[in-house]
Tab-separated table of C-alpha atoms and ligand atoms in Angstrom:
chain	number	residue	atom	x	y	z
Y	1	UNK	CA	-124.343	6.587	-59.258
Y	2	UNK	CA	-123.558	10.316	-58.754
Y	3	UNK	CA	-120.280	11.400	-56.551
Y	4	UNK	CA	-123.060	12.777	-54.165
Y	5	UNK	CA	-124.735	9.239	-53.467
Y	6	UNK	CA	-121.346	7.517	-52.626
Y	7	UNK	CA	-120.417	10.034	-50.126
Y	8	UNK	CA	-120.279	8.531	-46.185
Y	9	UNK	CA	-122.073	11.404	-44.667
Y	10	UNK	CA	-120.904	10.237	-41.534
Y	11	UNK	CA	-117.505	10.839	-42.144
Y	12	UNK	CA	-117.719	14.451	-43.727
Y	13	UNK	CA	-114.558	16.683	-43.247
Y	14	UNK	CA	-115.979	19.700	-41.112
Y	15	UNK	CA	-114.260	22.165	-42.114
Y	16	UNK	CA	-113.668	22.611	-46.091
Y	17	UNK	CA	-110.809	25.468	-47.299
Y	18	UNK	CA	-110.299	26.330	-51.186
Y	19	UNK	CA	-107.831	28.147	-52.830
Y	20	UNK	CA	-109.993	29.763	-56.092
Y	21	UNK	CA	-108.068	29.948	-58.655
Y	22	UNK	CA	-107.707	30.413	-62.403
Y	23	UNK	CA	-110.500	33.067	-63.066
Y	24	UNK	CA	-108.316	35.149	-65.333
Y	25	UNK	CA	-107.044	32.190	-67.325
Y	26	UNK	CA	-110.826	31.275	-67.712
Y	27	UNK	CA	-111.450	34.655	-68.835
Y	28	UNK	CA	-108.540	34.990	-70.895
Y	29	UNK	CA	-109.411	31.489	-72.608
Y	30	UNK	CA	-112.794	33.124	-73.732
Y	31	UNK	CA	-111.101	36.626	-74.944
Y	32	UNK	CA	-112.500	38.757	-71.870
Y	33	UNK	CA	-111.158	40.568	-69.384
Y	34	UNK	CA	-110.174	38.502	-66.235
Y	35	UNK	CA	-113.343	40.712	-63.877
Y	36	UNK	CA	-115.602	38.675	-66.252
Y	37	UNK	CA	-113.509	35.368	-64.690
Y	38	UNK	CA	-114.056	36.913	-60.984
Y	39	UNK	CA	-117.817	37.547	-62.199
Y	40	UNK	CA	-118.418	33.752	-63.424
Y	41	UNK	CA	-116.374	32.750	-59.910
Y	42	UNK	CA	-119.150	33.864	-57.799
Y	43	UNK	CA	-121.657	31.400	-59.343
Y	44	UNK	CA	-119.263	28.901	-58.445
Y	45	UNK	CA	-119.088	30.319	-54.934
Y	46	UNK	CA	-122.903	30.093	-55.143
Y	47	UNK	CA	-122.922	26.810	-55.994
Y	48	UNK	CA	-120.302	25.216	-53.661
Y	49	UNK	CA	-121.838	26.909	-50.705
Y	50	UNK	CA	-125.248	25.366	-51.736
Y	51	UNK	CA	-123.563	22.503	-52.025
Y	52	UNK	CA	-122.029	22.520	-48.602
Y	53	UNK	CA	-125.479	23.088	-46.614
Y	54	UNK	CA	-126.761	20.322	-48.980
Y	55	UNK	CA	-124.401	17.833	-47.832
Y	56	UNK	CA	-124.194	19.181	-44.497
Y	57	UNK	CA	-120.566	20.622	-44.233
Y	58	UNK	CA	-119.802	22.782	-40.992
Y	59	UNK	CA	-117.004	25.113	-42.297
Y	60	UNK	CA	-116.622	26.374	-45.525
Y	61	UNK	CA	-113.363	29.245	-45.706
Y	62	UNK	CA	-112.473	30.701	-48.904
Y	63	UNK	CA	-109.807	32.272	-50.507
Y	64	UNK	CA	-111.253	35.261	-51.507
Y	65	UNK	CA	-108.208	37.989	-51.693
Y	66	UNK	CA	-105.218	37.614	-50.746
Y	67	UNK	CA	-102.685	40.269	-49.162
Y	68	UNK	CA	-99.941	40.281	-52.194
Y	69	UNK	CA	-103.859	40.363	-54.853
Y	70	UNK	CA	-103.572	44.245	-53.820
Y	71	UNK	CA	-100.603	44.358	-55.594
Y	72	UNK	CA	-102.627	43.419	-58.640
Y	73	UNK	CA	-103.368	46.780	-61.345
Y	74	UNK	CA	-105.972	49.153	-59.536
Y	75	UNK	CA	-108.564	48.348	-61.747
Y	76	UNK	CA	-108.850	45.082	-61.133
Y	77	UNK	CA	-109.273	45.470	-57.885
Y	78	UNK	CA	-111.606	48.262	-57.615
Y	79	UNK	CA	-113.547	45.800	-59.545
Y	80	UNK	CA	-113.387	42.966	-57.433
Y	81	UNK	CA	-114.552	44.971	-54.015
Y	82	UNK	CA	-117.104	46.103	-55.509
Y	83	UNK	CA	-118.333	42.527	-56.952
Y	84	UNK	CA	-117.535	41.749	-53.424
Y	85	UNK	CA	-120.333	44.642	-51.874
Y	86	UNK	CA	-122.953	43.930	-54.534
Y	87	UNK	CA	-122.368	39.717	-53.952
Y	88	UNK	CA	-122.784	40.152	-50.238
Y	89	UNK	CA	-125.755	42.235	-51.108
Y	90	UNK	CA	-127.593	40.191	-53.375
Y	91	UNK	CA	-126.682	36.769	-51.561
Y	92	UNK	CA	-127.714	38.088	-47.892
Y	93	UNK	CA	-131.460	36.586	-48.243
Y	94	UNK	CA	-130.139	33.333	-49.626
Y	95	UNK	CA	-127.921	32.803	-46.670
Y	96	UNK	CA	-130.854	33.373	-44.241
Y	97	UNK	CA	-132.478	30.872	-46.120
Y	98	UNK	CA	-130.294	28.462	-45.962
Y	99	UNK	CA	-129.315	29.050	-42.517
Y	100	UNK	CA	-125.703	30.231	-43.367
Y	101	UNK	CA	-123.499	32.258	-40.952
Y	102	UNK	CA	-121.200	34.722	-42.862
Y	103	UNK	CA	-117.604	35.270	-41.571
Y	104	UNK	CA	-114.812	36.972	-42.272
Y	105	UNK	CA	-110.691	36.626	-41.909
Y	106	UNK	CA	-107.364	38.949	-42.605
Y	107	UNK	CA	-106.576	42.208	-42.452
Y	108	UNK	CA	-110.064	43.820	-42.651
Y	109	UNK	CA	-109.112	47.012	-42.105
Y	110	UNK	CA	-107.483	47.398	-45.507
Y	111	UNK	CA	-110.635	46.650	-46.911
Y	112	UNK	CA	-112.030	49.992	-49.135
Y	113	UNK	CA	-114.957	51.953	-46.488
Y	114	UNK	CA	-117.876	50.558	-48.425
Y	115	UNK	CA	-116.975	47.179	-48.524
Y	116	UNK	CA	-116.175	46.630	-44.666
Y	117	UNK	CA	-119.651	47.730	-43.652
Y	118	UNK	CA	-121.725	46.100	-46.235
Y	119	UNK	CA	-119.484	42.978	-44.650
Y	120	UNK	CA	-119.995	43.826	-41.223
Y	121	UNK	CA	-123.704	44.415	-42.252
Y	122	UNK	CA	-123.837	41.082	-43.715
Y	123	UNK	CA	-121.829	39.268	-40.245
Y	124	UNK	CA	-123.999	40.501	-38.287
Y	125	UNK	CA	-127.584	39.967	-40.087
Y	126	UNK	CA	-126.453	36.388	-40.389
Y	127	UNK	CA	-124.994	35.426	-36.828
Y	128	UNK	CA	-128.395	34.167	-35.797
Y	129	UNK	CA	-127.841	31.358	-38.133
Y	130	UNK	CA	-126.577	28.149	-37.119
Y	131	UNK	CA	-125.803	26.104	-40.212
Y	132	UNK	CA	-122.903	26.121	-42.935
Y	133	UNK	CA	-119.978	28.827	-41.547
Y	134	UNK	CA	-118.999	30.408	-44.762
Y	135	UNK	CA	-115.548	32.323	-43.997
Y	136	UNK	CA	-114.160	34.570	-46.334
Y	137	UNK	CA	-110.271	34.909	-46.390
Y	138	UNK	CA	-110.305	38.481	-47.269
Y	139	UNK	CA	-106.757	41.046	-47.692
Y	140	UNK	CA	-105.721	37.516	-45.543
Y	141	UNK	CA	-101.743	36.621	-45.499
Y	142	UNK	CA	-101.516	33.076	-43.553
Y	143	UNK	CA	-97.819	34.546	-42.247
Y	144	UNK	CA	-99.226	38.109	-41.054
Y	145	UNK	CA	-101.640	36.382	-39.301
Y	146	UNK	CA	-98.879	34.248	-37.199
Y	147	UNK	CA	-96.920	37.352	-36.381
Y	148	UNK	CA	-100.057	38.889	-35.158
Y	149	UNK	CA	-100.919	36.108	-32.736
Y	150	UNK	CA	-97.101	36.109	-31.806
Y	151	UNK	CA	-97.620	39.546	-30.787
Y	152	UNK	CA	-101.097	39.349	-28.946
Y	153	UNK	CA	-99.328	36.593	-26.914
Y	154	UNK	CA	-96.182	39.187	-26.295
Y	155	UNK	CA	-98.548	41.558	-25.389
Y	156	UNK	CA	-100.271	39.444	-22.661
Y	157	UNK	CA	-97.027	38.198	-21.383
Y	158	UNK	CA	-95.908	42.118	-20.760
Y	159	UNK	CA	-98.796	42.680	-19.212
Y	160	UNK	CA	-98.766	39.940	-16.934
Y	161	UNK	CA	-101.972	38.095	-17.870
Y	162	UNK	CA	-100.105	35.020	-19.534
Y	163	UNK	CA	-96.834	33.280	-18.367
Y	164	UNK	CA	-94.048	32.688	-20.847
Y	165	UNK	CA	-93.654	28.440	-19.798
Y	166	UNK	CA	-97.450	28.564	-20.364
Y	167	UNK	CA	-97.263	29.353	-24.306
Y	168	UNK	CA	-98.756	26.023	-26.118
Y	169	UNK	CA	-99.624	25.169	-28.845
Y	170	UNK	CA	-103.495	25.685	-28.079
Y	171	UNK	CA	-102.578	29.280	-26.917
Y	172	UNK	CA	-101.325	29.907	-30.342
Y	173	UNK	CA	-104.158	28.794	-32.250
Y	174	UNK	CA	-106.576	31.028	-29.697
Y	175	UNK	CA	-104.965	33.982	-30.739
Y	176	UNK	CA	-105.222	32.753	-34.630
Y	177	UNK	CA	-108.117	34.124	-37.091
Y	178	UNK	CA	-109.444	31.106	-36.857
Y	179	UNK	CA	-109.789	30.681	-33.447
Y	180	UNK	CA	-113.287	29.796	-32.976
Y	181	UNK	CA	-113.394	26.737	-35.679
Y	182	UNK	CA	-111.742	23.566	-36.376
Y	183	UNK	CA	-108.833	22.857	-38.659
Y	184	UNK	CA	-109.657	22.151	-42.054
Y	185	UNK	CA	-109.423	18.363	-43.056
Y	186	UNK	CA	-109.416	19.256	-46.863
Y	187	UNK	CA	-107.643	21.838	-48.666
Y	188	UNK	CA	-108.700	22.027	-52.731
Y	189	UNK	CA	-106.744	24.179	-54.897
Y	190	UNK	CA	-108.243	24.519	-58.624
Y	191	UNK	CA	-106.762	25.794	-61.870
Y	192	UNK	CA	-103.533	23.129	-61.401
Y	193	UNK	CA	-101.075	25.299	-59.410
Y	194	UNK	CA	-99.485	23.120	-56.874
Y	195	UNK	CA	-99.421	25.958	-54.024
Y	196	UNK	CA	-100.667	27.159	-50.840
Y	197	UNK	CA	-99.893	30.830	-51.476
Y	198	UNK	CA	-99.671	31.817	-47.804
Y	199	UNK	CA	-103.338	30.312	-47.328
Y	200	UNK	CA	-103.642	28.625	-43.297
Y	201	UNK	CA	-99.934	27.645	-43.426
Y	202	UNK	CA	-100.396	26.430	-39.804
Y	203	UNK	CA	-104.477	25.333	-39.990
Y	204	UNK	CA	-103.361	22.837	-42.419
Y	205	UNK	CA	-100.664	21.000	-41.185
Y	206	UNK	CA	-102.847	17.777	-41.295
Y	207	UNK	CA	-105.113	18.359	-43.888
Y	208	UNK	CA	-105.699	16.600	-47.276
Y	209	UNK	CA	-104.625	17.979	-49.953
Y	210	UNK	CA	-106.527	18.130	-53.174
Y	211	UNK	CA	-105.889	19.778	-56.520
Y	212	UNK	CA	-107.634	19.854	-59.784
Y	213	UNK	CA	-106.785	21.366	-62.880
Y	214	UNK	CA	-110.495	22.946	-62.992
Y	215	UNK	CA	-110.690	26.611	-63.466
Y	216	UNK	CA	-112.244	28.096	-60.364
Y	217	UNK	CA	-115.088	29.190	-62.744
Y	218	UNK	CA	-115.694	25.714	-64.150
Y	219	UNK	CA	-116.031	24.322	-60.430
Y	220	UNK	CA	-119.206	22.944	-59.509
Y	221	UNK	CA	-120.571	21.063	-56.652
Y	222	UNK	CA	-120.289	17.750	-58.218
Y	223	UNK	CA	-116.431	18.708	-58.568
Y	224	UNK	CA	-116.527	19.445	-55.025
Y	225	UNK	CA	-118.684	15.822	-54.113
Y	226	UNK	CA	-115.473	14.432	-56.137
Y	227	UNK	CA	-113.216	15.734	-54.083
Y	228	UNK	CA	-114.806	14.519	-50.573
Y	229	UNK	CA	-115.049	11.401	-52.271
Y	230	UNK	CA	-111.198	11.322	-52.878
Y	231	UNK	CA	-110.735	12.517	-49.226
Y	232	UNK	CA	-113.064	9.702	-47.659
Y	233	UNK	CA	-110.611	7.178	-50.000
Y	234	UNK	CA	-107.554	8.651	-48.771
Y	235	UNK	CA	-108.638	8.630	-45.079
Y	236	UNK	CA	-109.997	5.178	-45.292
Y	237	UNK	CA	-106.373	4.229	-46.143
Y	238	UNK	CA	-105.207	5.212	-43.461
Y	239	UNK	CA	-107.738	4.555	-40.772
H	1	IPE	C1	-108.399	33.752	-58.438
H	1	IPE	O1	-108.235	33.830	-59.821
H	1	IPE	C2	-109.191	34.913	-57.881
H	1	IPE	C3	-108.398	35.885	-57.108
H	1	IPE	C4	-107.144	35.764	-56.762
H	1	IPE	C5	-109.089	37.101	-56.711
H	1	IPE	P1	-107.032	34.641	-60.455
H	1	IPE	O2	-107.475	36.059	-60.605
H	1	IPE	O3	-105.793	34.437	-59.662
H	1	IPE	O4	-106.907	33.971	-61.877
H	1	IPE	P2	-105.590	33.418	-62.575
H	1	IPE	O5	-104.886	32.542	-61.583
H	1	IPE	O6	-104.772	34.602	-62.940
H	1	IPE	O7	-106.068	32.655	-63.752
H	2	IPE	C1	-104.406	32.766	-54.387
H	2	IPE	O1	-104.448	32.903	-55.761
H	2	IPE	C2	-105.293	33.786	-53.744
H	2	IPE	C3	-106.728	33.610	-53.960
H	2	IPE	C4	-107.272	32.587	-54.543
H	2	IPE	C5	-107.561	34.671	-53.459
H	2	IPE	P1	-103.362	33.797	-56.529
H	2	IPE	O2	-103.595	33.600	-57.967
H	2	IPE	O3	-103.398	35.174	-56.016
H	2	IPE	O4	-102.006	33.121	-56.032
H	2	IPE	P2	-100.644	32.880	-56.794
H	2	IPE	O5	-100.266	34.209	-57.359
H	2	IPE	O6	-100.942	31.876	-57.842
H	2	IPE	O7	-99.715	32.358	-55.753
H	3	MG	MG1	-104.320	33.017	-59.663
């Protein structure tokens, strides 16, 4: 029996994060360059979302960029943005098809021209659709986006539309990225790095944590049926 056919779909986290990692060690591990890791990724990408809308998962985010990855040599990431505008291109159709919303979270605005419209093109095409939420962490930083809901609150406290003793929790996650969605239940981080490298530092506080030592490129759908497997286990245990 396949991971797929022991799955409770009943009990289905609905909201699914992952940390990609490892492409350049895949790459390196064949003697390429790492953009041929980041090219291999996205078939993984392709295949986990199809996986998600096959199972029936709600919310899928992904760590697509991070903040400190513009640090990484220019090249790199020129080539990554564009892999980026010519993914979202080619992969707009399948997302109608499969009924796929496309998101988007961080500091978009750092984002190269091109890039930010082809993803705004690609938001807006697909926010007739009502199935799988596919979120892409993009330039994100989990801490800069906590200082920038601090400072939305500030703002509506100075400006009188929000009282100081009325600052909760649930205020604070209204003015977070991820506002409109639920906390992730399951967090899976390939390539073996125990870390959360500044990925939903406060979305996560109660979510599962799973971690394989699976290349991001190597990560299929069955790997990701294995891993809501392990979460339906874990929760079990403690229900
Ligand atoms: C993850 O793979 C993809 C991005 C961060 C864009 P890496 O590029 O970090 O690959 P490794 O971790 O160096 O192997
Ligand atoms: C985390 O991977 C960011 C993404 C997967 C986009 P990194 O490879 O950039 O993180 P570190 O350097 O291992 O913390
Ligand atoms: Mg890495």
């Amino acid at each position: 029996m396949g991971y797929k056919d022991q799955i409770d779909l009943t009990k289905l986290p609905q909201h699914i994060a992952i940390i990609m990692d490892g492409n350049g060690r895949w790459a390196k591990g064949k003697g390429k360059l790492r953009i041929f890791g980041h090219h291999n990724g996205v078939i993984s990408v392709r295949d986990i979302v199809e996986g998600s809308v096959e199972l029936g998962v709600k919310y899928l985010t992904l760590y697509t960029f991070s903040t400190e990855n513009w640090n990484r040599p220019k090249l790199e990431v020129m080539a990554i943005m564009e892999l980026l505008v010519s993914t979202i291109d080619k992969e707009i159709n399948t997302f109608m098809e499969n009924n796929v919303r496309l998101n988007a979270i961080g500091d978009l605005a750092m984002l190269p021209p091109k890039c930010y419209v082809e993803l705004s093109r690609a938001i807006k095409t697909t926010s007739v659709n009502t199935g799988l939420v596919l979120t892409l962490a993009l330039s994100y930083s989990s801490r800069k986006e906590i200082v920038n809901a601090a400072k939305q609150i500030a703002a509506k406290v100075c400006k009188g539309e929000l009282k100081m003793e009325d600052i909760d929790e649930e205020v604070f996650e209204n003015n977070l990225y991820t506002h409109d969605m639920p906390n992730p239940e399951l967090l899976i981080r390939t390539s073996g790095e125990f870390r959360i490298s500044n990925y939903l530092l406060w979305q996560i506080a109660y979510a599962e944590l799973y971690f394989t030592p699976k290349l991001w490129p190597d990560f299929r759908r069955e790997d990701l049926f294995e891993a809501i497997l392990d979460y339906q286990k874990e929760s079990a245990v403690l229900a």
